[in-house]
CSV table of N, CA and C in Angstrom, one decimal:
chain,number,residue,atom,x,y,z
A,1,MET,N,-37.3,-14.2,5.7
A,1,MET,CA,-36.5,-13.1,6.1
A,1,MET,C,-35.1,-13.1,5.4
A,2,ALA,N,-34.6,-14.3,5.2
A,2,ALA,CA,-33.1,-14.2,4.6
A,2,ALA,C,-33.5,-13.8,3.1
A,3,HIS,N,-34.5,-14.1,2.4
A,3,HIS,CA,-34.9,-13.6,1.0
A,3,HIS,C,-34.9,-12.3,1.1
A,4,GLU,N,-35.5,-11.7,2.0
A,4,GLU,CA,-35.7,-10.2,2.0
A,4,GLU,C,-34.4,-9.4,2.1
A,5,GLN,N,-33.4,-10.0,2.8
A,5,GLN,CA,-32.2,-9.4,3.3
A,5,GLN,C,-31.3,-9.5,1.7
A,6,LYS,N,-31.5,-10.6,1.0
A,6,LYS,CA,-30.8,-10.8,-0.3
A,6,LYS,C,-31.3,-9.7,-1.2
A,7,ASN,N,-32.7,-9.4,-1.3
A,7,ASN,CA,-33.1,-8.3,-1.9
A,7,ASN,C,-32.6,-6.9,-1.8
A,8,VAL,N,-32.5,-6.7,-0.6
A,8,VAL,CA,-31.8,-5.3,-0.1
A,8,VAL,C,-30.4,-5.2,-0.6
A,9,ALA,N,-29.6,-6.4,-0.3
A,9,ALA,CA,-28.3,-6.4,-0.8
A,9,ALA,C,-28.0,-6.2,-2.3
A,10,SER,N,-29.1,-6.8,-3.0
A,10,SER,CA,-28.8,-7.0,-4.5
A,10,SER,C,-28.8,-5.5,-5.1
A,11,HIS,N,-29.5,-4.6,-4.6
A,11,HIS,CA,-29.4,-3.1,-5.3
A,11,HIS,C,-28.3,-2.2,-4.7
A,12,VAL,N,-27.4,-2.9,-3.9
A,12,VAL,CA,-26.4,-2.0,-3.2
A,12,VAL,C,-25.2,-2.4,-4.0
A,13,HIS,N,-24.3,-1.5,-3.9
A,13,HIS,CA,-22.9,-1.6,-4.7
A,13,HIS,C,-22.3,-2.7,-4.3
A,14,PRO,N,-21.7,-3.6,-5.3
A,14,PRO,CA,-21.2,-5.0,-5.2
A,14,PRO,C,-20.1,-4.8,-4.0
A,15,ILE,N,-19.3,-4.0,-3.8
A,15,ILE,CA,-18.2,-3.9,-2.8
A,15,ILE,C,-19.1,-3.8,-1.4
A,16,GLN,N,-20.0,-2.9,-1.4
A,16,GLN,CA,-20.6,-2.7,-0.2
A,16,GLN,C,-21.5,-4.0,0.1
A,17,LYS,N,-22.0,-4.6,-0.8
A,17,LYS,CA,-22.7,-5.7,-0.6
A,17,LYS,C,-21.7,-6.8,0.1
A,18,GLN,N,-20.6,-6.9,-0.4
A,18,GLN,CA,-19.6,-8.0,0.4
A,18,GLN,C,-19.5,-7.7,1.9
A,19,THR,N,-19.3,-6.3,2.0
A,19,THR,CA,-18.9,-6.1,3.6
A,19,THR,C,-20.1,-6.2,4.4
A,20,THR,N,-21.4,-6.0,3.9
A,20,THR,CA,-22.6,-6.2,4.8
A,20,THR,C,-22.7,-7.7,4.9
A,21,VAL,N,-22.4,-8.6,4.0
A,21,VAL,CA,-22.6,-9.9,4.2
A,21,VAL,C,-21.5,-10.3,5.3
A,22,THR,N,-20.4,-10.0,5.1
A,22,THR,CA,-19.3,-10.3,6.2
A,22,THR,C,-19.6,-10.0,7.7
A,23,MET,N,-20.3,-8.7,7.6
A,23,MET,CA,-20.7,-8.1,8.9
A,23,MET,C,-21.8,-9.0,9.5
A,24,ARG,N,-22.6,-9.5,8.5
A,24,ARG,CA,-23.8,-10.3,9.1
A,24,ARG,C,-23.3,-11.6,9.6
A,25,ARG,N,-22.2,-12.1,9.0
A,25,ARG,CA,-21.7,-13.3,9.2
A,25,ARG,C,-21.2,-13.2,10.6
A,26,ALA,N,-20.3,-12.3,10.9
A,26,ALA,CA,-19.7,-12.0,12.2
A,26,ALA,C,-20.5,-11.7,13.2
A,27,LYS,N,-21.7,-11.2,12.9
A,27,LYS,CA,-22.9,-10.8,13.9
A,27,LYS,C,-22.4,-9.6,14.7
A,28,ILE,N,-21.6,-8.5,14.1
A,28,ILE,CA,-21.1,-7.3,14.8
A,28,ILE,C,-22.5,-6.5,14.8
A,29,VAL,N,-23.2,-6.4,13.8
A,29,VAL,CA,-24.3,-5.3,13.8
A,29,VAL,C,-25.6,-6.2,13.9
A,30,PRO,N,-26.5,-5.8,14.8
A,30,PRO,CA,-27.9,-6.5,14.8
A,30,PRO,C,-28.7,-6.2,13.5
A,31,PHE,N,-28.9,-7.2,12.8
A,31,PHE,CA,-29.5,-6.9,11.4
A,31,PHE,C,-31.1,-7.1,11.7
A,32,LYS,N,-31.8,-5.9,11.5
A,32,LYS,CA,-33.2,-6.0,11.7
A,32,LYS,C,-34.0,-5.8,10.3
A,33,LYS,N,-35.1,-6.3,10.3
A,33,LYS,CA,-35.7,-6.3,8.9
A,33,LYS,C,-36.1,-4.8,8.5
A,34,ASN,N,-36.5,-4.0,9.6
A,34,ASN,CA,-36.8,-2.6,9.2
A,34,ASN,C,-35.5,-1.7,8.7
A,35,ILE,N,-34.3,-2.1,9.2
A,35,ILE,CA,-33.2,-1.3,8.8
A,35,ILE,C,-32.7,-1.8,7.4
A,36,THR,N,-33.0,-1.1,6.4
A,36,THR,CA,-32.6,-1.4,4.9
A,36,THR,C,-31.4,-0.4,4.5
A,37,ASN,N,-31.3,0.6,5.1
A,37,ASN,CA,-30.2,1.6,4.8
A,37,ASN,C,-28.8,1.0,5.1
A,38,SER,N,-28.1,0.7,4.3
A,38,SER,CA,-26.7,0.0,4.3
A,38,SER,C,-25.8,1.1,5.1
A,39,LEU,N,-26.0,2.4,5.0
A,39,LEU,CA,-25.2,3.4,5.6
A,39,LEU,C,-25.4,3.4,7.0
A,40,PHE,N,-26.6,3.2,7.4
A,40,PHE,CA,-27.1,3.1,8.9
A,40,PHE,C,-26.5,2.0,9.6
A,41,LYS,N,-26.2,0.9,8.8
A,41,LYS,CA,-25.6,-0.2,9.3
A,41,LYS,C,-24.2,-0.1,9.4
A,42,LYS,N,-23.6,0.5,8.4
A,42,LYS,CA,-22.1,0.9,8.5
A,42,LYS,C,-21.8,1.7,9.6
A,43,ASP,N,-22.7,2.8,9.9
A,43,ASP,CA,-22.5,3.8,11.0
A,43,ASP,C,-22.5,3.0,12.3
A,44,LEU,N,-23.5,2.0,12.4
A,44,LEU,CA,-23.5,1.2,13.6
A,44,LEU,C,-22.4,0.3,13.8
A,45,PHE,N,-21.9,-0.1,12.7
A,45,PHE,CA,-20.7,-1.2,12.7
A,45,PHE,C,-19.4,-0.3,13.2
A,46,GLU,N,-19.1,0.9,12.6
A,46,GLU,CA,-18.0,1.8,13.1
A,46,GLU,C,-18.2,2.2,14.3
A,47,LYS,N,-19.3,2.5,14.9
A,47,LYS,CA,-19.3,2.9,16.3
A,47,LYS,C,-19.0,1.8,17.3
A,48,LYS,N,-19.5,0.5,17.0
A,48,LYS,CA,-19.1,-0.5,17.7
A,48,LYS,C,-17.6,-0.9,17.7
A,49,TRP,N,-17.0,-0.8,16.7
A,49,TRP,CA,-15.6,-1.0,16.3
A,49,TRP,C,-14.8,0.1,17.2
A,50,LYS,N,-15.2,1.2,17.2
A,50,LYS,CA,-14.5,2.4,17.8
A,50,LYS,C,-14.6,2.1,19.4
A,51,LYS,N,-15.7,1.6,19.7
A,51,LYS,CA,-15.9,1.4,21.2
A,51,LYS,C,-14.9,0.1,21.6
A,52,CYS,N,-14.9,-0.8,20.9
A,52,CYS,CA,-14.2,-2.0,21.1
A,52,CYS,C,-12.6,-1.5,21.1
A,53,LYS,N,-12.2,-0.8,20.2
A,53,LYS,CA,-10.8,-0.5,20.0
A,53,LYS,C,-10.4,0.5,21.5
A,54,TYR,N,-11.5,1.3,21.8
A,54,TYR,CA,-11.2,2.1,22.8
A,54,TYR,C,-10.9,1.3,24.2
A,55,GLN,N,-11.9,0.2,24.2
A,55,GLN,CA,-11.8,-0.7,25.5
A,55,GLN,C,-10.3,-1.6,25.4
A,56,LYS,N,-10.0,-2.0,24.3
A,56,LYS,CA,-8.7,-2.6,24.2
A,56,LYS,C,-7.6,-1.6,24.7
A,57,ILE,N,-7.6,-0.3,24.3
A,57,ILE,CA,-6.6,0.7,24.7
A,57,ILE,C,-6.6,0.8,26.2
A,58,LYS,N,-7.7,0.9,26.8
A,58,LYS,CA,-8.1,0.9,28.2
A,58,LYS,C,-7.3,-0.1,28.9
A,59,MET,N,-7.7,-1.4,28.5
A,59,MET,CA,-7.1,-2.5,29.1
A,59,MET,C,-5.4,-2.6,29.1
A,60,ILE,N,-5.0,-2.1,27.9
A,60,ILE,CA,-3.6,-2.1,27.9
A,60,ILE,C,-3.0,-1.1,28.8
A,61,HIS,N,-3.8,0.1,29.0
A,61,HIS,CA,-3.4,1.2,29.9
A,61,HIS,C,-3.3,0.7,31.2
A,62,ILE,N,-4.4,-0.1,31.7
A,62,ILE,CA,-4.4,-0.5,33.2
A,62,ILE,C,-3.5,-1.5,33.3
A,63,LYS,N,-3.0,-2.4,32.2
A,63,LYS,CA,-2.0,-3.3,32.5
A,63,LYS,C,-0.8,-2.6,32.7
A,64,ALA,N,-0.5,-1.6,32.0
A,64,ALA,CA,0.8,-0.9,32.0
A,64,ALA,C,0.9,-0.2,33.5
A,65,LEU,N,-0.2,0.3,33.9
A,65,LEU,CA,-0.2,0.9,35.3
A,65,LEU,C,0.2,-0.1,36.3
A,66,LYS,N,-0.5,-1.3,36.1
A,66,LYS,CA,-0.2,-2.4,37.2
A,66,LYS,C,1.3,-2.8,37.2
A,67,THR,N,1.9,-3.0,35.9
A,67,THR,CA,3.3,-3.4,35.9
A,67,THR,C,4.0,-2.3,36.6
A,68,ARG,N,3.9,-1.0,36.3
A,68,ARG,CA,4.6,0.1,36.9
A,68,ARG,C,4.6,0.0,38.4
A,69,ASN,N,3.3,-0.3,38.9
A,69,ASN,CA,3.3,-0.1,40.3
A,69,ASN,C,4.0,-1.3,41.0
A,70,ALA,N,3.9,-2.6,40.3
A,70,ALA,CA,4.8,-3.7,40.6
A,70,ALA,C,6.4,-3.5,40.8
A,71,GLN,N,6.8,-2.7,39.8
A,71,GLN,CA,8.2,-2.4,39.7
A,71,GLN,C,8.5,-1.4,41.0
A,72,ILE,N,7.6,-0.5,41.3
A,72,ILE,CA,7.9,0.4,42.3
A,72,ILE,C,7.8,-0.3,43.7
């Protein structure tokens, strides 16, 4: 399986190859054998990242509300 992934990455642009490798190491995107399109992987990655960012903002917002309530 690892060998297959190497072959997939080899015909991708070098910079793109680097990002896919780091993403795989971070285990952000579930890499499956049948997903060979790096653009699809990138899309998954961005969606997850946006979701993560949104959750962080939400958490900060809740914290702010709590502190404001405490002051009142």
